[in-house]
Amino acid sequence: MRLSALFVRLAVFLVAAIGCGIGAQAVVATVEQRSVEAVQSALIDSGYEFASVLGDGLQVILEGEAESEAKRFRALSTAGHMVDASRVIDNMTIKVSEAIEAPEFSMEILRNDSGISVIGLVPLSSDTEALTTTLADMAGRGGNFADFLESADYDVPEGWNSAVTYALRSLRQMPRSKVSVRAGRVEIEAITDSPEQKAALEARLRQSAPRGLRVVLDILAPRPVVSPFVTRFIIDDDGARFESCVADTPDAERRIIAAARAAGAEGALTCTQALGAPTVRWADAVVMGIEAVQELGAGTLTISDADMTFVAKPGEVAGNFDRIAGELENDLPEVFALDAILPEVPSATEGGPPQFIATLSPEGLVQLRGRVSDDLLNTTAENFARAKFGSADISMATRVVDGLPGGWPMRVLAGIEALSKLSNGSVTVEPDMIAIRGNTGVQEADAEISGILIEKLGTMAKFEVDVTYVEALDPIAALPTEEECLANIEIVTEARKITFEPASATIAGAGAAILDDIAEILQKCRDLEIEIAGYTDSQGSEEGNQRLSQQRANAVLDGLRVRRVPVSNFKAVGYGEANPIADNSTEEGREANRRIEFSLIEPEPTEEEQTALEEMEAGAGAEDGTGDGDAAAEDADAAAPDDASSDATDDTPEDAAEEDGATE
């Protein structure tokens, strides 16, 4: 009986245990399913579909391939918010990333009177040390140089080296500038002192830009300061025209020209934009004056600063003139003062008026003839002409007479000064008129001449300025190109060679005269980058030939420097016996191979660019010939101090024998 009860109890316990186990498994399965569903739903809502969720009891396992470590971590965090983070098992992998794309390399160079600064990101394999050294040298000892460059270990992009070379070469010409450099593109912002300098700088920068490089120029030239601020407008039998026109703003120029055209002026009309206007209402006053002359039908309007002179044609009806002049005087801005003049009709006289005539020939011959009031004026006019024209070629054909009108000496000297602004022409001085005619290479010469005559003779002075701008006479437009300069040097050296003392670098014979001719050419060819190359024949040792050729190239460079040629962009390179142009087995061939050559330093073409690392490793440029020249130049420059201190006696006997009687 007791045994049966025990079995019953055991059976009940066993059944209860089995039931609890089954219930526990059901609960675990439910918790696992709900956890998986909750985590999966949260991952999908957060945009992490790449992660799949598996349940293992109370643990949640994440599998899948994440695009990045960041996304893998965010997926884990999202799962940890839905279940206990300790229950989350990370079995995810990270997708293998592709190579990181190279950044855009760029740098910006700022230069002003205080120094140079450079900032940007450059390739690690580029020659950054040479770049910063060049900029530091350009800043000079008295200037500051700030280097904010960073580098990244990526390949040098195509067009980077040529852009940097061009930027550094351009920076030398611009003391106040900003140069932005990118692969294949250079942007330049600079300030020049005058419009002429702006035009010349833009021409040089565009001519020196290598092919394939995009250059963006923004060159500014401050407006000149004009004093006195003069505008002169005339309507007579020859029509309406300006003899001088200045404006303070572009809008003022447009308004003044529009008023002149309405008054009958034709052709190309321009006003010099300048600083120095007496009031911001300068254009208002000029337009009112032009309209008054137009309404009158003929007359002369002269405005010098705030003084306006309105002169009618002789014989004008007094009542009509008074009305127009009165309306003009009342309408003018307060700062202006009007002097209205109605000349009397001149009476007929016998004979012509006294004259003084000065002429300037295209060759520079100046002739003065006509009447002067006394010997003092005669001597003064001759000396004044010598000072203004810078020439002793003055021909005097003047005659001292009595009875000349008052102010005649001042009119004579003013006429000579006006003529000095022309390339060739004449000036005729009469008691009531000065006429200037001729050619000039300065576009604003007519305005400058008018300003001189008004300043010397007053606003009531009557004069005519008829000068023609000739582009061929313009010193800026007539500047030769780099290729023309080199061609002129080749013409000088084609039939003559720069000669040296035997076995030395001392220029001898006709070499000095040739250098004089070359220096004269280079004085007109500013900002050139020229390589002066020295060569020898193959006799003697290779090392001795190279040293001698370097010394001779340096001697030519020093000779040009002594002749006041700006040689900061020149480079002397000795190539020794390399690159022969004739057979070294004959005396004639050896004579031809001993030579000095001039060539332009051109930037390397983009397709032939090499990194500094490649050049150092094996001279990769030897096959296409683009790298050896620069390397040789750098080696020669580095050896220059040693070469300068070397003596001709260092050459071997064979060298000395080879050079006896030789000419370079």
XYZ file of C-alpha atoms in Angstrom:
664
model
C 0.000 0.000 0.000
C 2.773 2.290 0.929
C 4.724 1.333 -2.166
C 1.781 2.182 -4.438
C 1.502 5.643 -2.935
C 5.206 6.255 -3.573
C 4.889 5.317 -7.221
C 1.926 7.553 -7.564
C 3.866 10.466 -6.155
C 6.809 9.771 -8.496
C 4.517 9.555 -11.485
C 2.882 12.845 -10.647
C 6.277 14.504 -10.194
C 7.490 13.086 -13.510
C 4.398 14.262 -15.344
C 4.781 17.731 -13.799
C 8.453 17.863 -14.819
C 7.662 16.907 -18.380
C 4.903 19.493 -18.508
C 7.234 22.194 -17.170
C 9.874 21.286 -19.753
C 7.388 21.446 -22.558
C 6.081 24.755 -21.270
C 9.573 26.203 -20.897
C 10.470 25.231 -24.440
C 7.292 26.846 -25.679
C 8.096 30.042 -23.783
C 11.704 30.115 -25.086
C 10.526 29.558 -28.659
C 7.998 32.369 -28.293
C 10.608 34.771 -26.829
C 13.111 33.804 -29.534
C 10.606 34.337 -32.338
C 9.434 37.667 -30.994
C 13.011 38.873 -30.438
C 14.027 37.946 -33.985
C 10.938 39.615 -35.423
C 11.450 42.772 -33.366
C 15.140 43.108 -34.250
C 14.554 42.358 -37.938
C 11.761 44.905 -38.137
C 13.916 47.576 -36.439
C 16.823 46.933 -38.820
C 14.578 47.218 -41.870
C 13.002 50.421 -40.584
C 16.499 51.885 -40.063
C 17.637 50.992 -43.566
C 19.943 48.110 -42.665
C 18.392 45.442 -44.906
C 21.802 43.874 -45.422
C 21.631 42.344 -41.895
C 19.702 39.097 -41.394
C 18.607 37.978 -37.901
C 18.795 34.439 -36.513
C 17.590 33.266 -33.121
C 19.454 30.817 -30.868
C 17.485 30.579 -27.701
C 17.677 33.897 -26.006
C 20.595 35.018 -28.254
C 20.079 37.079 -31.403
C 22.648 36.528 -34.161
C 23.242 39.177 -36.853
C 24.680 38.051 -40.188
C 25.286 39.804 -43.518
C 27.815 42.065 -45.290
C 27.921 45.704 -44.213
C 29.149 48.363 -46.624
C 31.290 49.978 -43.942
C 32.338 49.674 -40.343
C 30.047 52.542 -39.471
C 26.974 50.770 -40.832
C 27.924 47.547 -39.041
C 28.167 49.408 -35.740
C 24.847 51.181 -36.291
C 23.138 47.856 -37.048
C 24.477 46.422 -33.752
C 23.270 49.497 -31.886
C 19.811 49.199 -33.420
C 19.565 45.522 -32.368
C 20.805 46.423 -28.868
C 17.903 48.828 -28.445
C 15.363 46.045 -29.115
C 16.891 43.301 -26.920
C 19.553 43.206 -24.259
C 22.845 44.094 -25.974
C 24.512 41.140 -24.281
C 22.212 38.822 -26.199
C 23.299 40.193 -29.608
C 25.947 38.150 -31.388
C 27.793 39.885 -34.288
C 28.561 37.585 -37.189
C 28.488 40.365 -39.820
C 31.340 41.050 -42.252
C 32.440 44.309 -43.921
C 32.553 44.697 -47.676
C 36.064 45.105 -49.007
C 36.351 48.835 -49.900
C 37.740 50.031 -53.194
C 40.806 52.253 -53.342
C 40.083 55.682 -51.921
C 39.730 58.249 -54.681
C 42.577 60.740 -54.850
C 41.721 64.241 -53.573
C 41.771 67.296 -55.823
C 45.232 68.775 -55.506
C 45.377 72.562 -55.477
C 47.380 75.400 -53.995
C 47.072 79.152 -53.723
C 50.059 81.508 -53.708
C 49.699 85.050 -52.401
C 52.396 87.649 -53.031
C 52.563 91.264 -51.876
C 55.105 93.739 -50.581
C 55.392 91.951 -47.221
C 56.225 88.526 -48.631
C 54.802 85.298 -50.047
C 52.487 82.680 -48.557
C 51.374 79.365 -50.039
C 48.585 77.077 -48.878
C 47.050 73.936 -50.318
C 47.315 70.176 -50.838
C 50.022 68.825 -53.146
C 51.119 65.309 -54.180
C 53.700 63.779 -51.871
C 55.812 62.620 -54.817
C 56.078 66.133 -56.303
C 59.191 68.184 -55.581
C 57.708 70.202 -52.730
C 61.120 71.175 -51.379
C 62.129 72.758 -54.686
C 58.784 74.577 -54.822
C 59.128 76.101 -51.360
C 62.794 76.940 -51.947
C 61.892 78.824 -55.126
C 59.139 80.758 -53.354
C 61.418 81.589 -50.409
C 64.100 82.890 -52.797
C 61.460 84.931 -54.601
C 60.367 86.501 -51.308
C 63.971 87.575 -50.695
C 65.836 88.097 -47.477
C 63.734 91.065 -46.458
C 60.406 89.358 -47.173
C 58.449 86.808 -45.214
C 57.636 83.344 -46.533
C 54.821 81.294 -44.985
C 54.440 77.635 -45.964
C 51.045 76.066 -45.230
C 51.281 73.210 -47.729
C 50.018 69.711 -46.903
C 50.813 66.605 -48.956
C 48.991 63.368 -49.736
C 50.483 60.115 -51.052
C 48.748 59.887 -54.430
C 49.970 59.956 -58.008
C 50.714 63.342 -59.534
C 47.686 64.227 -61.705
C 48.161 64.993 -65.367
C 48.871 68.659 -65.981
C 49.984 69.402 -62.402
C 53.715 69.897 -63.027
C 53.245 72.162 -66.050
C 50.718 74.250 -64.101
C 53.137 74.674 -61.167
C 56.040 75.591 -63.475
C 53.949 78.195 -65.284
C 52.598 79.593 -61.996
C 56.093 80.119 -60.561
C 57.344 81.717 -63.764
C 54.349 84.053 -63.853
C 54.656 84.938 -60.173
C 58.123 86.413 -60.762
C 56.536 89.101 -62.943
C 53.816 90.114 -60.466
C 54.786 91.671 -57.100
C 51.109 91.977 -56.074
C 49.167 88.905 -57.112
C 47.278 85.733 -56.236
C 47.925 82.567 -58.231
C 45.619 79.549 -57.874
C 46.940 76.250 -59.243
C 45.086 73.070 -60.167
C 45.998 70.274 -62.532
C 45.740 71.742 -66.019
C 44.463 75.132 -64.814
C 46.030 78.320 -63.422
C 44.036 81.355 -62.294
C 45.935 84.634 -61.888
C 44.756 87.797 -60.184
C 47.166 90.733 -60.172
C 47.385 94.509 -59.930
C 49.537 96.617 -62.244
C 50.500 100.275 -62.096
C 49.022 101.357 -65.428
C 46.903 100.161 -68.357
C 50.096 99.884 -70.429
C 51.633 97.530 -67.876
C 48.395 95.547 -67.770
C 48.385 95.060 -71.545
C 52.054 94.074 -71.605
C 51.660 91.642 -68.687
C 48.598 89.969 -70.199
C 50.425 89.543 -73.505
C 53.466 87.966 -71.825
C 51.382 85.623 -69.680
C 49.336 84.377 -72.623
C 52.365 83.934 -74.861
C 54.260 81.910 -72.258
C 51.350 79.598 -71.347
C 52.127 75.989 -72.353
C 49.796 74.220 -74.720
C 46.958 72.396 -72.983
C 47.056 74.568 -69.855
C 43.950 76.617 -69.194
C 44.895 80.096 -67.980
C 42.368 82.514 -66.475
C 43.630 86.101 -66.111
C 42.123 88.865 -63.999
C 44.616 91.739 -64.236
C 43.575 95.086 -62.811
C 45.053 98.498 -63.527
C 44.089 101.378 -61.234
C 42.695 104.410 -62.948
C 45.318 107.143 -63.431
C 45.149 110.397 -61.511
C 44.646 113.303 -63.919
C 45.357 116.876 -62.900
C 43.966 119.125 -64.141
C 40.793 117.208 -65.012
C 40.230 118.541 -68.550
C 37.560 118.040 -71.199
C 37.440 120.123 -74.376
C 34.615 119.901 -76.946
C 34.410 121.889 -80.196
C 31.807 122.446 -82.908
C 33.103 124.361 -85.943
C 33.224 124.097 -89.726
C 35.071 120.766 -89.406
C 32.289 119.252 -87.317
C 31.848 118.243 -83.665
C 34.712 116.550 -81.846
C 36.598 116.103 -78.606
C 40.118 117.415 -78.273
C 40.294 116.029 -74.759
C 37.866 113.978 -72.722
C 38.133 112.534 -69.230
C 35.485 110.848 -67.091
C 35.438 109.653 -63.505
C 33.272 106.534 -63.981
C 32.194 104.203 -66.827
C 28.656 105.585 -66.545
C 29.985 109.148 -66.837
C 31.903 108.186 -69.980
C 28.765 106.690 -71.544
C 26.710 109.806 -70.783
C 29.361 112.216 -72.075
C 29.867 110.265 -75.312
C 26.096 110.006 -75.822
C 25.802 113.805 -75.493
C 28.670 114.319 -77.961
C 27.066 112.006 -80.523
C 23.770 113.848 -80.127
C 25.691 117.057 -80.880
C 27.035 115.572 -84.124
C 30.343 113.934 -83.139
C 31.129 110.877 -85.238
C 33.669 108.084 -85.306
C 35.242 106.285 -82.372
C 34.769 108.368 -79.227
C 36.450 107.539 -75.944
C 37.088 109.315 -72.660
C 39.964 108.508 -70.372
C 38.605 107.131 -67.098
C 40.654 108.645 -64.319
C 40.711 109.850 -60.746
C 40.772 113.540 -59.848
C 37.298 114.820 -60.769
C 36.401 117.927 -58.726
C 32.905 116.591 -58.003
C 30.775 113.500 -58.444
C 28.591 115.601 -60.765
C 31.370 115.964 -63.328
C 29.333 114.178 -66.009
C 26.333 116.455 -65.369
C 28.433 119.562 -65.995
C 30.076 118.173 -69.142
C 26.754 117.056 -70.630
C 25.190 120.480 -69.898
C 28.123 122.237 -71.554
C 27.988 120.037 -74.664
C 24.245 120.619 -74.987
C 24.834 124.383 -74.720
C 27.401 124.292 -77.563
C 24.995 122.152 -79.590
C 22.155 124.627 -79.075
C 24.406 127.527 -80.031
C 25.451 125.687 -83.198
C 29.183 126.385 -82.894
C 31.701 127.159 -80.192
C 34.277 125.744 -77.840
C 33.690 124.245 -74.390
C 36.693 123.839 -72.080
C 36.354 122.434 -68.555
C 39.459 122.388 -66.386
C 38.651 121.052 -62.915
C 35.802 123.322 -61.740
C 36.440 126.143 -64.268
C 34.257 126.079 -67.393
C 34.962 128.347 -70.359
C 32.252 128.687 -73.012
C 33.507 130.511 -76.128
C 31.106 131.314 -78.987
C 31.987 131.620 -82.643
C 32.835 135.218 -83.595
C 29.775 136.975 -84.987
C 27.213 135.086 -82.907
C 24.041 137.011 -81.993
C 24.622 138.465 -78.527
C 21.074 137.952 -77.290
C 20.983 134.271 -78.216
C 24.427 133.690 -76.684
C 23.490 135.461 -73.445
C 20.347 133.356 -73.097
C 22.153 130.029 -73.614
C 25.068 131.033 -71.370
C 22.675 132.263 -68.666
C 20.702 129.009 -68.654
C 23.928 127.011 -68.484
C 25.291 129.097 -65.604
C 22.111 128.615 -63.565
C 21.909 124.866 -64.221
C 25.533 124.015 -63.457
C 26.399 122.324 -60.129
C 27.451 124.858 -57.512
C 31.130 123.925 -57.579
C 31.551 125.056 -61.218
C 32.314 128.591 -62.336
C 31.373 129.628 -65.895
C 33.267 132.132 -68.033
C 31.167 132.853 -71.159
C 32.975 134.711 -73.960
C 31.568 136.178 -77.167
C 34.601 137.182 -79.316
C 34.450 140.188 -81.587
C 34.664 139.746 -85.317
C 38.345 140.312 -86.220
C 39.119 143.156 -88.607
C 40.876 142.452 -91.867
C 44.651 143.000 -91.727
C 47.361 142.858 -94.344
C 49.738 139.926 -94.303
C 49.560 136.818 -92.193
C 50.040 136.531 -88.424
C 53.492 135.890 -86.949
C 54.310 132.199 -86.616
C 56.658 129.875 -84.772
C 56.884 126.364 -86.232
C 58.536 123.303 -84.730
C 58.757 119.972 -86.587
C 59.832 116.489 -85.477
C 60.845 113.977 -88.153
C 60.407 110.185 -87.753
C 64.211 109.962 -87.525
C 64.254 112.304 -84.522
C 65.411 115.497 -86.224
C 63.902 118.596 -84.586
C 63.712 121.863 -86.483
C 62.689 125.181 -84.926
C 61.894 128.069 -87.263
C 59.852 131.231 -87.286
C 59.792 134.284 -85.053
C 61.007 134.707 -81.490
C 60.848 137.839 -79.377
C 64.495 138.031 -78.261
C 67.806 136.175 -77.996
C 66.916 134.843 -74.552
C 63.805 133.106 -75.909
C 65.834 131.790 -78.841
C 68.404 130.172 -76.522
C 65.747 128.977 -74.088
C 63.712 127.324 -76.877
C 66.784 125.476 -78.176
C 67.809 124.205 -74.721
C 64.225 123.307 -73.862
C 63.941 121.268 -77.078
C 67.181 119.431 -76.303
C 65.872 118.551 -72.847
C 62.452 117.417 -74.091
C 63.618 115.391 -77.091
C 66.804 114.074 -75.514
C 68.778 114.759 -78.645
C 71.445 117.153 -79.800
C 70.074 116.962 -83.361
C 68.306 120.332 -83.193
C 68.169 122.569 -86.261
C 67.599 126.274 -85.553
C 66.061 128.553 -88.214
C 64.462 131.182 -86.004
C 64.527 134.986 -86.376
C 64.379 137.594 -83.623
C 61.746 140.281 -84.389
C 60.066 143.024 -82.399
C 56.396 143.616 -81.848
C 55.295 140.048 -81.090
C 52.154 139.755 -78.941
C 52.332 139.342 -75.163
C 52.697 135.800 -73.879
C 54.582 134.731 -77.006
C 57.457 133.020 -75.081
C 55.012 130.890 -73.075
C 53.150 129.887 -76.266
C 56.411 128.879 -77.947
C 57.576 126.722 -75.014
C 54.122 125.160 -74.592
C 54.124 124.239 -78.277
C 57.546 122.564 -77.987
C 56.388 120.565 -74.967
C 53.223 119.481 -76.816
C 55.308 118.344 -79.811
C 57.485 116.206 -77.509
C 54.462 113.947 -76.884
C 54.431 112.859 -80.561
C 56.563 110.393 -82.488
C 56.645 112.767 -85.436
C 54.666 115.840 -86.387
C 54.578 119.626 -86.209
C 53.290 122.474 -84.071
C 52.368 125.910 -85.413
C 52.152 128.769 -82.924
C 50.174 131.901 -83.837
C 48.907 134.779 -81.669
C 45.394 133.324 -81.365
C 45.863 129.644 -82.256
C 48.197 126.701 -81.705
C 47.860 123.746 -84.097
C 49.419 120.354 -83.314
C 49.460 117.601 -85.928
C 51.309 114.305 -86.193
C 51.518 110.637 -85.229
C 51.871 109.006 -81.836
C 52.133 105.591 -80.228
C 50.170 106.661 -77.133
C 46.398 106.373 -77.370
C 45.726 109.201 -74.899
C 48.255 111.615 -76.428
C 45.582 114.062 -77.634
C 44.135 114.381 -74.140
C 47.627 114.798 -72.649
C 48.531 117.523 -75.149
C 45.262 119.366 -74.493
C 45.950 119.227 -70.775
C 49.432 120.692 -71.249
C 48.188 123.616 -73.357
C 45.327 124.416 -70.998
C 47.613 124.241 -67.973
C 50.255 126.498 -69.582
C 48.005 128.931 -71.479
C 44.709 128.867 -69.589
C 41.238 127.607 -70.404
C 40.613 130.414 -72.918
C 43.474 129.308 -75.157
C 42.504 128.305 -78.700
C 44.252 125.271 -80.132
C 43.699 122.364 -82.485
C 45.002 118.869 -81.791
C 44.995 116.505 -84.762
C 47.121 113.491 -83.841
C 46.809 109.947 -85.153
C 47.468 106.854 -83.068
C 49.753 104.446 -84.965
C 49.957 101.024 -83.393
C 53.402 100.396 -84.870
C 54.701 103.335 -82.812
C 53.194 102.019 -79.573
C 56.084 100.821 -77.381
C 53.811 98.225 -75.803
C 52.189 96.911 -78.980
C 55.546 96.917 -80.759
C 57.269 94.701 -78.203
C 58.715 91.637 -79.942
C 57.500 88.166 -78.984
C 59.778 85.613 -77.338
C 60.239 83.833 -80.651
C 61.103 87.094 -82.427
C 63.680 87.946 -79.773
C 65.331 84.537 -80.136
C 65.269 84.842 -83.935
C 67.037 88.221 -83.701
C 69.731 86.665 -81.501
C 70.162 83.854 -84.019
C 70.613 86.425 -86.795
C 73.381 88.133 -84.791
C 75.175 84.852 -84.030
C 74.592 83.171 -87.396
C 77.707 84.512 -89.081
C 79.742 85.338 -85.942
C 80.725 83.265 -82.928
C 81.455 84.352 -79.395
C 85.185 83.784 -79.012
C 87.264 82.870 -75.958
C 90.921 82.780 -75.033
C 92.432 79.311 -75.622
C 91.645 76.834 -72.835
C 89.860 79.505 -70.754
C 86.490 81.178 -70.263
C 87.737 84.700 -71.035
C 85.768 86.284 -73.853
C 88.083 87.616 -76.529
C 88.151 89.050 -80.022
C 84.783 89.897 -81.541
C 82.946 88.149 -78.706
C 82.502 91.395 -76.780
C 80.958 93.130 -79.804
C 78.553 90.218 -80.305
C 77.500 90.427 -76.659
C 76.825 94.154 -77.162
C 74.452 93.344 -80.021
C 72.726 90.562 -78.069
C 72.322 92.833 -75.036
C 70.698 95.493 -77.215
C 68.148 92.911 -78.412
C 67.441 91.594 -74.916
C 66.850 95.096 -73.560
C 63.677 95.126 -75.684
C 62.684 91.573 -74.688
C 61.841 91.668 -71.007
C 60.925 88.673 -68.821
C 62.376 86.035 -71.122
C 63.505 82.660 -69.779
C 66.627 81.770 -71.758
C 69.120 78.951 -71.516
C 72.711 79.796 -72.447
C 74.277 76.487 -73.468
C 78.016 75.901 -73.788
C 79.492 73.095 -75.934
C 82.979 71.777 -76.754
C 84.351 69.184 -79.143
C 85.216 65.638 -78.071
C 88.961 66.093 -77.629
C 90.251 65.974 -74.079
C 88.565 64.427 -71.063
C 84.797 64.424 -70.822
C 84.936 65.933 -67.329
C 87.283 68.710 -68.419
C 85.127 69.538 -71.446
C 82.002 69.749 -69.328
C 83.693 72.015 -66.797
C 85.052 74.336 -69.493
C 81.693 74.558 -71.271
C 79.994 75.482 -67.987
C 82.563 78.174 -67.280
C 82.112 79.659 -70.746
C 78.319 79.644 -70.463
C 78.692 81.400 -67.092
C 81.021 83.954 -68.702
C 78.412 84.818 -71.324
C 75.766 85.145 -68.613
C 78.046 87.448 -66.600
C 78.803 89.477 -69.738
C 75.111 90.112 -70.319
C 74.615 91.014 -66.662
C 77.418 93.599 -66.899
C 75.607 95.079 -69.903
C 72.549 95.684 -67.701
C 70.462 92.869 -69.146
C 67.979 91.477 -66.566
C 69.210 87.879 -66.326
C 67.264 86.670 -63.283
C 65.352 84.209 -65.508
C 68.427 83.095 -67.475
C 70.230 79.798 -66.906
C 73.802 78.944 -67.954
C 74.364 75.240 -68.700
C 77.524 73.498 -69.801
C 76.920 70.384 -71.930
C 80.548 69.616 -72.715
C 80.988 67.455 -75.789
C 77.323 66.403 -75.942
C 75.031 67.121 -78.914
C 77.688 67.643 -81.618
C 76.487 69.381 -84.783
C 79.463 68.343 -86.930
C 82.071 65.572 -87.266
C 84.625 65.714 -84.445
C 87.189 63.895 -86.574
C 87.904 67.031 -88.646
C 89.194 70.427 -87.592
C 86.238 72.138 -89.257
C 83.817 69.895 -87.398
C 85.513 70.471 -84.056
C 85.431 74.218 -84.695
C 81.673 74.057 -85.330
C 81.061 71.989 -82.195
C 82.802 74.547 -79.975
C 79.885 76.963 -79.641
C 77.451 78.935 -77.459
C 73.720 78.509 -78.137
C 70.687 80.484 -76.896
C 67.270 78.838 -76.503
C 63.968 79.524 -74.758
C 63.273 77.543 -71.605
C 59.937 75.908 -72.328
C 57.783 74.058 -69.765
C 57.706 70.309 -70.248
C 54.704 69.064 -72.261
C 51.974 67.603 -70.119
C 52.178 64.171 -71.692
C 55.868 63.910 -70.792
C 55.583 64.854 -67.120
C 57.543 62.821 -64.622
C 57.530 62.759 -60.874
C 60.638 63.667 -58.919
C 60.801 60.086 -57.614
C 60.892 58.659 -61.145
C 63.623 61.059 -62.177
C 65.737 60.113 -59.166
C 65.331 56.380 -59.624
C 66.493 55.799 -63.152
C 66.343 58.940 -65.268
C 63.156 57.855 -66.940
C 63.162 60.919 -69.135
C 66.241 59.750 -71.098
C 64.136 57.912 -73.674
C 62.014 60.913 -74.730
C 64.659 63.537 -73.992
C 62.477 65.633 -71.714
C 64.160 65.086 -68.379
C 67.894 65.246 -69.121
C 67.971 68.975 -69.858
C 66.527 69.983 -66.502
C 68.691 67.502 -64.639
C 71.819 68.710 -66.400
C 70.855 72.306 -65.679
C 70.409 71.582 -62.002
C 73.722 69.702 -61.842
C 75.475 72.523 -63.662
C 73.983 75.165 -61.376
C 74.993 73.174 -58.337
C 78.534 72.911 -59.678
C 78.750 76.568 -60.691
C 80.629 77.761 -57.590
C 83.257 75.068 -58.104
C 83.473 75.887 -61.784
C 83.921 79.568 -61.052
C 86.850 78.823 -58.780
C 88.446 76.337 -61.201
C 91.475 77.376 -63.179
C 92.257 76.646 -66.796
C 95.342 74.770 -65.598
C 93.035 72.069 -64.222
C 92.480 70.918 -67.812
C 94.513 68.030 -69.123
C 97.272 68.690 -71.645
C 94.962 67.285 -74.273
C 92.349 69.906 -73.300
C 94.842 72.710 -73.684
C 96.023 71.430 -77.035
C 92.462 71.076 -78.213
C 91.598 74.628 -77.269
C 94.642 76.389 -78.736
C 93.318 78.813 -81.270
C 89.770 77.623 -80.677
C 86.853 80.004 -80.930
C 83.533 79.708 -79.198
